[in-house]
Short mmCIF file of C-alpha atoms in Angstrom, two decimals:
data_model
loop_
_atom_site.label_atom_id
_atom_site.label_comp_id
_atom_site.label_asym_id
_atom_site.label_seq_id
_atom_site.Cartn_x
_atom_site.Cartn_y
_atom_site.Cartn_z
CA MET J 1 106.56 48.87 107.27
CA TRP J 2 108.60 47.98 104.01
CA VAL J 3 104.76 47.01 102.24
CA HIS J 4 103.77 50.40 103.21
CA LEU J 5 106.50 51.99 101.48
CA ALA J 6 106.35 49.79 98.77
CA LEU J 7 102.96 50.74 98.21
CA LYS J 8 103.49 54.84 98.67
CA ALA J 9 105.69 54.50 95.06
CA LEU J 10 103.13 52.77 93.40
CA LEU J 11 100.54 55.08 94.17
CA LEU J 12 102.55 57.83 93.42
CA PRO J 13 103.33 59.04 89.87
CA PRO J 14 104.57 58.14 86.96
CA VAL J 15 103.21 54.77 88.00
CA PRO J 16 99.67 55.36 88.37
CA GLN J 17 99.43 56.85 84.40
CA LEU J 18 101.59 54.11 82.63
CA ALA J 19 99.02 51.84 84.58
CA LEU J 20 96.28 53.65 82.56
CA TRP J 21 98.31 53.66 79.15
CA GLY J 22 98.57 49.92 79.22
CA VAL J 23 94.66 50.13 80.34
CA LEU J 24 93.96 52.78 77.71
CA THR J 25 96.63 50.53 75.29
CA ARG J 26 95.21 47.74 75.66
CA PHE J 27 91.03 48.61 74.95
CA ARG J 28 92.15 50.54 72.12
CA VAL J 29 90.73 53.81 73.27
CA ARG J 30 90.97 56.90 70.33
CA TRP J 31 93.26 58.95 72.39
CA ALA J 32 95.39 56.87 74.56
CA ALA J 33 98.31 59.26 74.09
CA GLY J 34 97.04 62.42 74.66
CA ILE J 35 95.02 61.67 78.11
CA VAL J 36 98.04 59.94 79.74
CA VAL J 37 100.16 62.89 78.45
CA ALA J 38 97.87 65.15 80.02
CA THR J 39 97.43 63.47 83.65
CA LEU J 40 101.52 63.49 83.95
CA LEU J 41 101.06 67.48 82.91
CA ILE J 42 98.37 68.47 84.81
CA PRO J 43 99.65 67.56 88.44
CA THR J 44 103.16 69.69 87.44
CA LEU J 45 100.86 73.14 87.57
CA PRO J 46 100.55 75.81 90.42
CA MET J 47 97.68 75.71 89.69
CA THR J 48 96.69 72.94 90.27
CA ALA J 49 98.35 72.90 93.19
CA TRP J 50 96.71 76.02 94.53
CA ILE J 51 93.49 74.06 93.41
CA LEU J 52 93.51 71.63 96.10
CA GLY J 53 95.94 73.39 98.36
CA GLN J 54 92.12 75.77 99.01
CA THR J 55 90.19 72.43 98.77
CA LEU J 56 92.27 70.00 100.94
CA THR J 57 93.49 72.02 103.79
CA THR J 58 92.32 74.05 106.86
CA PRO J 59 92.38 77.53 107.77
CA PRO J 60 95.78 79.07 109.42
CA MET J 61 94.87 79.30 113.46
CA ILE J 62 93.79 82.78 114.65
CA LYS J 63 94.92 81.85 118.28
CA PRO J 64 94.71 78.65 120.58
CA PRO J 65 93.25 77.88 123.97
CA PRO J 66 94.86 79.24 127.29
CA ARG J 67 96.68 75.95 128.42
CA ALA J 68 96.88 72.92 125.66
CA MET J 69 100.36 71.25 124.70
CA ILE J 70 101.53 71.95 121.80
CA VAL J 71 102.45 68.65 120.27
CA VAL J 72 104.61 68.71 116.84
CA LEU J 73 104.55 65.40 114.52
CA GLY J 74 107.82 63.88 112.55
CA GLY J 75 107.81 64.46 109.57
CA GLY J 76 110.66 61.73 108.09
CA ARG J 77 114.27 62.21 108.82
CA LEU J 78 117.45 62.43 106.40
CA ARG J 79 119.51 59.34 107.00
CA GLN J 80 123.30 60.17 107.74
CA ALA J 81 122.93 63.00 106.54
CA PRO J 82 126.85 63.45 105.08
CA GLU J 83 126.72 67.39 106.01
CA TYR J 84 125.62 66.47 110.09
CA ASP J 85 128.65 63.46 110.02
CA HIS J 86 126.61 61.18 108.48
CA GLN J 87 124.00 61.76 111.21
CA ASP J 88 120.14 60.81 110.91
CA ALA J 89 119.12 64.65 110.91
CA PRO J 90 115.66 65.81 110.95
CA SER J 91 114.01 65.90 107.35
CA THR J 92 112.74 69.74 105.63
CA GLN J 93 109.06 69.22 106.66
CA THR J 94 109.25 68.08 110.40
CA LEU J 95 111.89 70.71 110.81
CA GLU J 96 109.45 73.16 109.10
CA ARG J 97 106.67 72.05 111.70
CA LEU J 98 109.51 72.43 114.62
CA ARG J 99 110.38 76.31 114.10
CA TYR J 100 106.07 76.99 114.04
CA GLY J 101 106.11 74.60 117.15
CA ALA J 102 108.67 76.73 118.70
CA ALA J 103 107.67 80.50 117.62
CA LEU J 104 104.00 79.31 119.50
CA SER J 105 105.91 77.99 122.44
CA ARG J 106 107.25 81.88 122.38
CA ARG J 107 104.50 83.40 121.83
CA TYR J 108 102.18 82.15 124.11
CA HIS J 109 104.24 80.23 126.73
CA LEU J 110 102.78 76.90 126.36
CA PRO J 111 104.94 73.73 126.51
CA ILE J 112 105.70 71.06 122.76
CA MET J 113 105.77 67.62 122.98
CA VAL J 114 106.82 65.58 119.88
CA SER J 115 105.88 62.70 118.42
CA GLY J 116 107.33 59.85 116.41
CA GLY J 117 109.08 56.93 116.45
CA ALA J 118 111.68 55.14 114.57
CA VAL J 119 110.65 52.99 111.80
CA MET J 120 113.49 50.97 110.91
CA ASP J 121 115.49 48.93 113.84
CA GLY J 122 117.98 50.22 115.54
CA GLU J 123 117.52 54.13 114.33
CA VAL J 124 117.36 56.78 116.87
CA PRO J 125 113.55 57.70 117.82
CA GLU J 126 112.56 60.86 116.21
CA ALA J 127 111.28 62.97 118.86
CA GLN J 128 114.48 62.47 120.22
CA LEU J 129 116.51 64.63 116.81
CA MET J 130 113.76 66.96 117.11
CA GLN J 131 113.83 67.56 120.67
CA ARG J 132 117.56 68.11 119.97
CA ILE J 133 116.93 70.99 117.52
CA LEU J 134 114.30 72.93 119.65
CA ILE J 135 116.99 72.51 122.26
CA HIS J 136 120.17 73.87 120.43
CA ASP J 137 118.69 75.30 116.83
CA PHE J 138 115.30 77.13 118.39
CA ALA J 139 116.90 77.36 121.82
CA VAL J 140 113.46 76.19 123.92
CA MET J 141 113.85 74.96 127.64
CA PRO J 142 114.04 71.20 128.17
CA ALA J 143 111.56 71.72 131.16
CA TYR J 144 109.52 73.21 128.00
CA LEU J 145 110.04 69.86 126.33
CA PHE J 146 107.94 66.59 126.13
CA THR J 147 108.85 63.44 123.71
CA GLU J 148 106.62 60.41 123.20
CA ASP J 149 109.09 58.33 120.27
CA GLN J 150 107.24 54.96 120.28
CA SER J 151 104.95 55.85 116.86
CA ARG J 152 105.35 54.86 113.64
CA ASN J 153 101.85 56.36 111.83
CA THR J 154 99.56 59.39 112.67
CA HIS J 155 97.70 57.09 114.05
CA GLU J 156 100.24 55.87 116.69
CA ASN J 157 101.16 59.23 116.66
CA ALA J 158 97.21 59.97 118.18
CA ILE J 159 96.82 56.98 120.23
CA ASP J 160 100.74 57.12 121.64
CA VAL J 161 99.72 61.24 122.22
CA ALA J 162 96.68 59.89 124.39
CA LYS J 163 98.40 57.46 126.32
CA LYS J 164 100.45 60.25 127.60
CA LEU J 165 98.66 63.57 128.23
CA GLY J 166 95.38 61.67 128.71
CA ARG J 167 91.97 61.69 126.76
CA GLY J 168 90.04 64.92 127.17
CA THR J 169 93.29 67.11 127.08
CA GLU J 170 93.49 70.05 124.35
CA VAL J 171 97.06 70.19 122.15
CA ILE J 172 97.89 72.53 119.70
CA LEU J 173 98.41 69.56 116.84
CA VAL J 174 101.89 71.40 114.29
CA THR J 175 101.86 69.52 110.75
CA GLN J 176 101.25 70.20 107.11
CA ALA J 177 98.47 71.49 106.26
CA LEU J 178 97.88 68.51 103.50
CA HIS J 179 98.42 66.08 106.83
CA MET J 180 96.18 67.98 109.39
CA PRO J 181 92.54 66.69 108.10
CA ARG J 182 93.63 63.26 108.70
CA ALA J 183 95.60 64.20 111.62
CA MET J 184 92.59 65.81 113.41
CA THR J 185 90.60 62.80 112.58
CA GLU J 186 93.26 60.55 114.52
CA PHE J 187 93.66 62.66 117.32
CA GLN J 188 89.91 63.34 117.60
CA ALA J 189 89.50 59.56 117.57
CA ALA J 190 92.45 59.19 120.38
CA GLY J 191 89.92 60.74 122.54
CA LEU J 192 91.81 64.57 122.21
CA HIS J 193 91.05 67.77 121.84
CA PRO J 194 93.06 68.88 118.54
CA TRP J 195 93.06 72.72 117.72
CA ALA J 196 94.55 72.88 114.31
CA ALA J 197 98.07 74.48 113.33
CA ALA J 198 99.27 73.41 109.80
CA VAL J 199 102.57 75.18 107.99
CA GLY J 200 103.19 74.75 104.78
CA TYR J 201 100.52 75.80 102.77
CA TYR J 202 101.46 75.96 99.34
CA GLN J 203 102.49 79.84 97.37
CA PRO J 204 101.65 80.19 93.65
CA PRO J 205 103.85 82.18 91.56
CA SER J 206 102.90 86.05 92.13
CA LEU J 207 102.37 85.85 88.13
CA PRO J 208 99.10 84.43 87.05
CA LEU J 209 100.74 83.60 84.19
CA LEU J 210 103.31 81.13 85.06
CA TRP J 211 100.71 79.41 87.38
CA PHE J 212 100.19 77.42 84.36
CA PHE J 213 103.15 76.02 83.92
CA PRO J 214 105.28 73.09 85.07
CA GLN J 215 107.14 73.54 88.13
CA ILE J 216 108.85 71.23 90.82
CA SER J 217 107.26 72.30 93.99
CA ALA J 218 103.55 72.27 92.35
CA THR J 219 104.60 68.80 91.36
CA SER J 220 105.81 67.58 94.93
CA TYR J 221 102.73 69.83 96.58
CA VAL J 222 100.15 68.16 94.38
CA SER J 223 102.09 64.78 94.68
CA PHE J 224 102.43 64.88 98.18
CA ALA J 225 98.11 65.89 98.25
CA TRP J 226 98.03 62.36 96.44
CA TRP J 227 99.18 60.57 98.89
CA GLU J 228 97.34 62.20 101.72
CA PHE J 229 94.11 60.90 99.54
CA TRP J 230 95.09 57.40 99.81
CA GLY J 231 95.93 57.82 103.29
CA ARG J 232 92.11 58.90 104.16
CA ILE J 233 91.35 55.85 101.91
CA MET J 234 93.84 53.33 104.20
CA GLU J 235 92.61 55.11 107.37
CA LYS J 236 88.85 54.69 107.13
CA ALA J 237 90.15 51.17 105.76
CA GLY J 238 91.97 50.35 108.77
CA THR J 239 89.31 52.14 111.05
CA MET J 240 87.06 48.97 109.76
CA LEU J 241 89.33 46.53 110.72
CA ARG J 242 89.67 47.36 113.79
#
């Protein structure tokens, strides 16, 4: 897992740009500085984030199947959050998924399974954190809640959910829009029938001129898209090795 975290840090900006700078200067490429500056600037633009969102995400779900299990994937945690007495709490992405999962459950009267384990030894499984939030903050009845608390990544999410629900089960998959294609592939490979119910679509500024000025929200979205790109490559490599 430490290797995974280190690799993630090395693949995200500005590390690739620094590596590119080293290569370009080594071979004395003309306009090396301009090329590197462009690769640093382009990922910060709302236009870039919007194009990636249109290219890499699936449309919002219109209507789910009548009998299905809503499966909300964990999206990380805030470790020892000071505002919660230094207890772990779900991350912003996880809360976004939980809110939508709870809304779908109320709208269609469907049960929810939360999926996510503990990456570090001694941690409370993420599924347990998610379960508490659904009960106490979103008023989901415990009878409607199920947990899968052993998985540590998307591949294990799919395998462990399939073990609990059985192959062939229809599931409404709730995760980030950029993460959805990879999650759908894993859940299909595990023998489940997933329906995409994504959250976190990128919304560009309402003023078109601002699409061409750097914004933190665009930078964050593009970084997530970049990581998902590498996630798909590693997923394919893992499939070849399994």
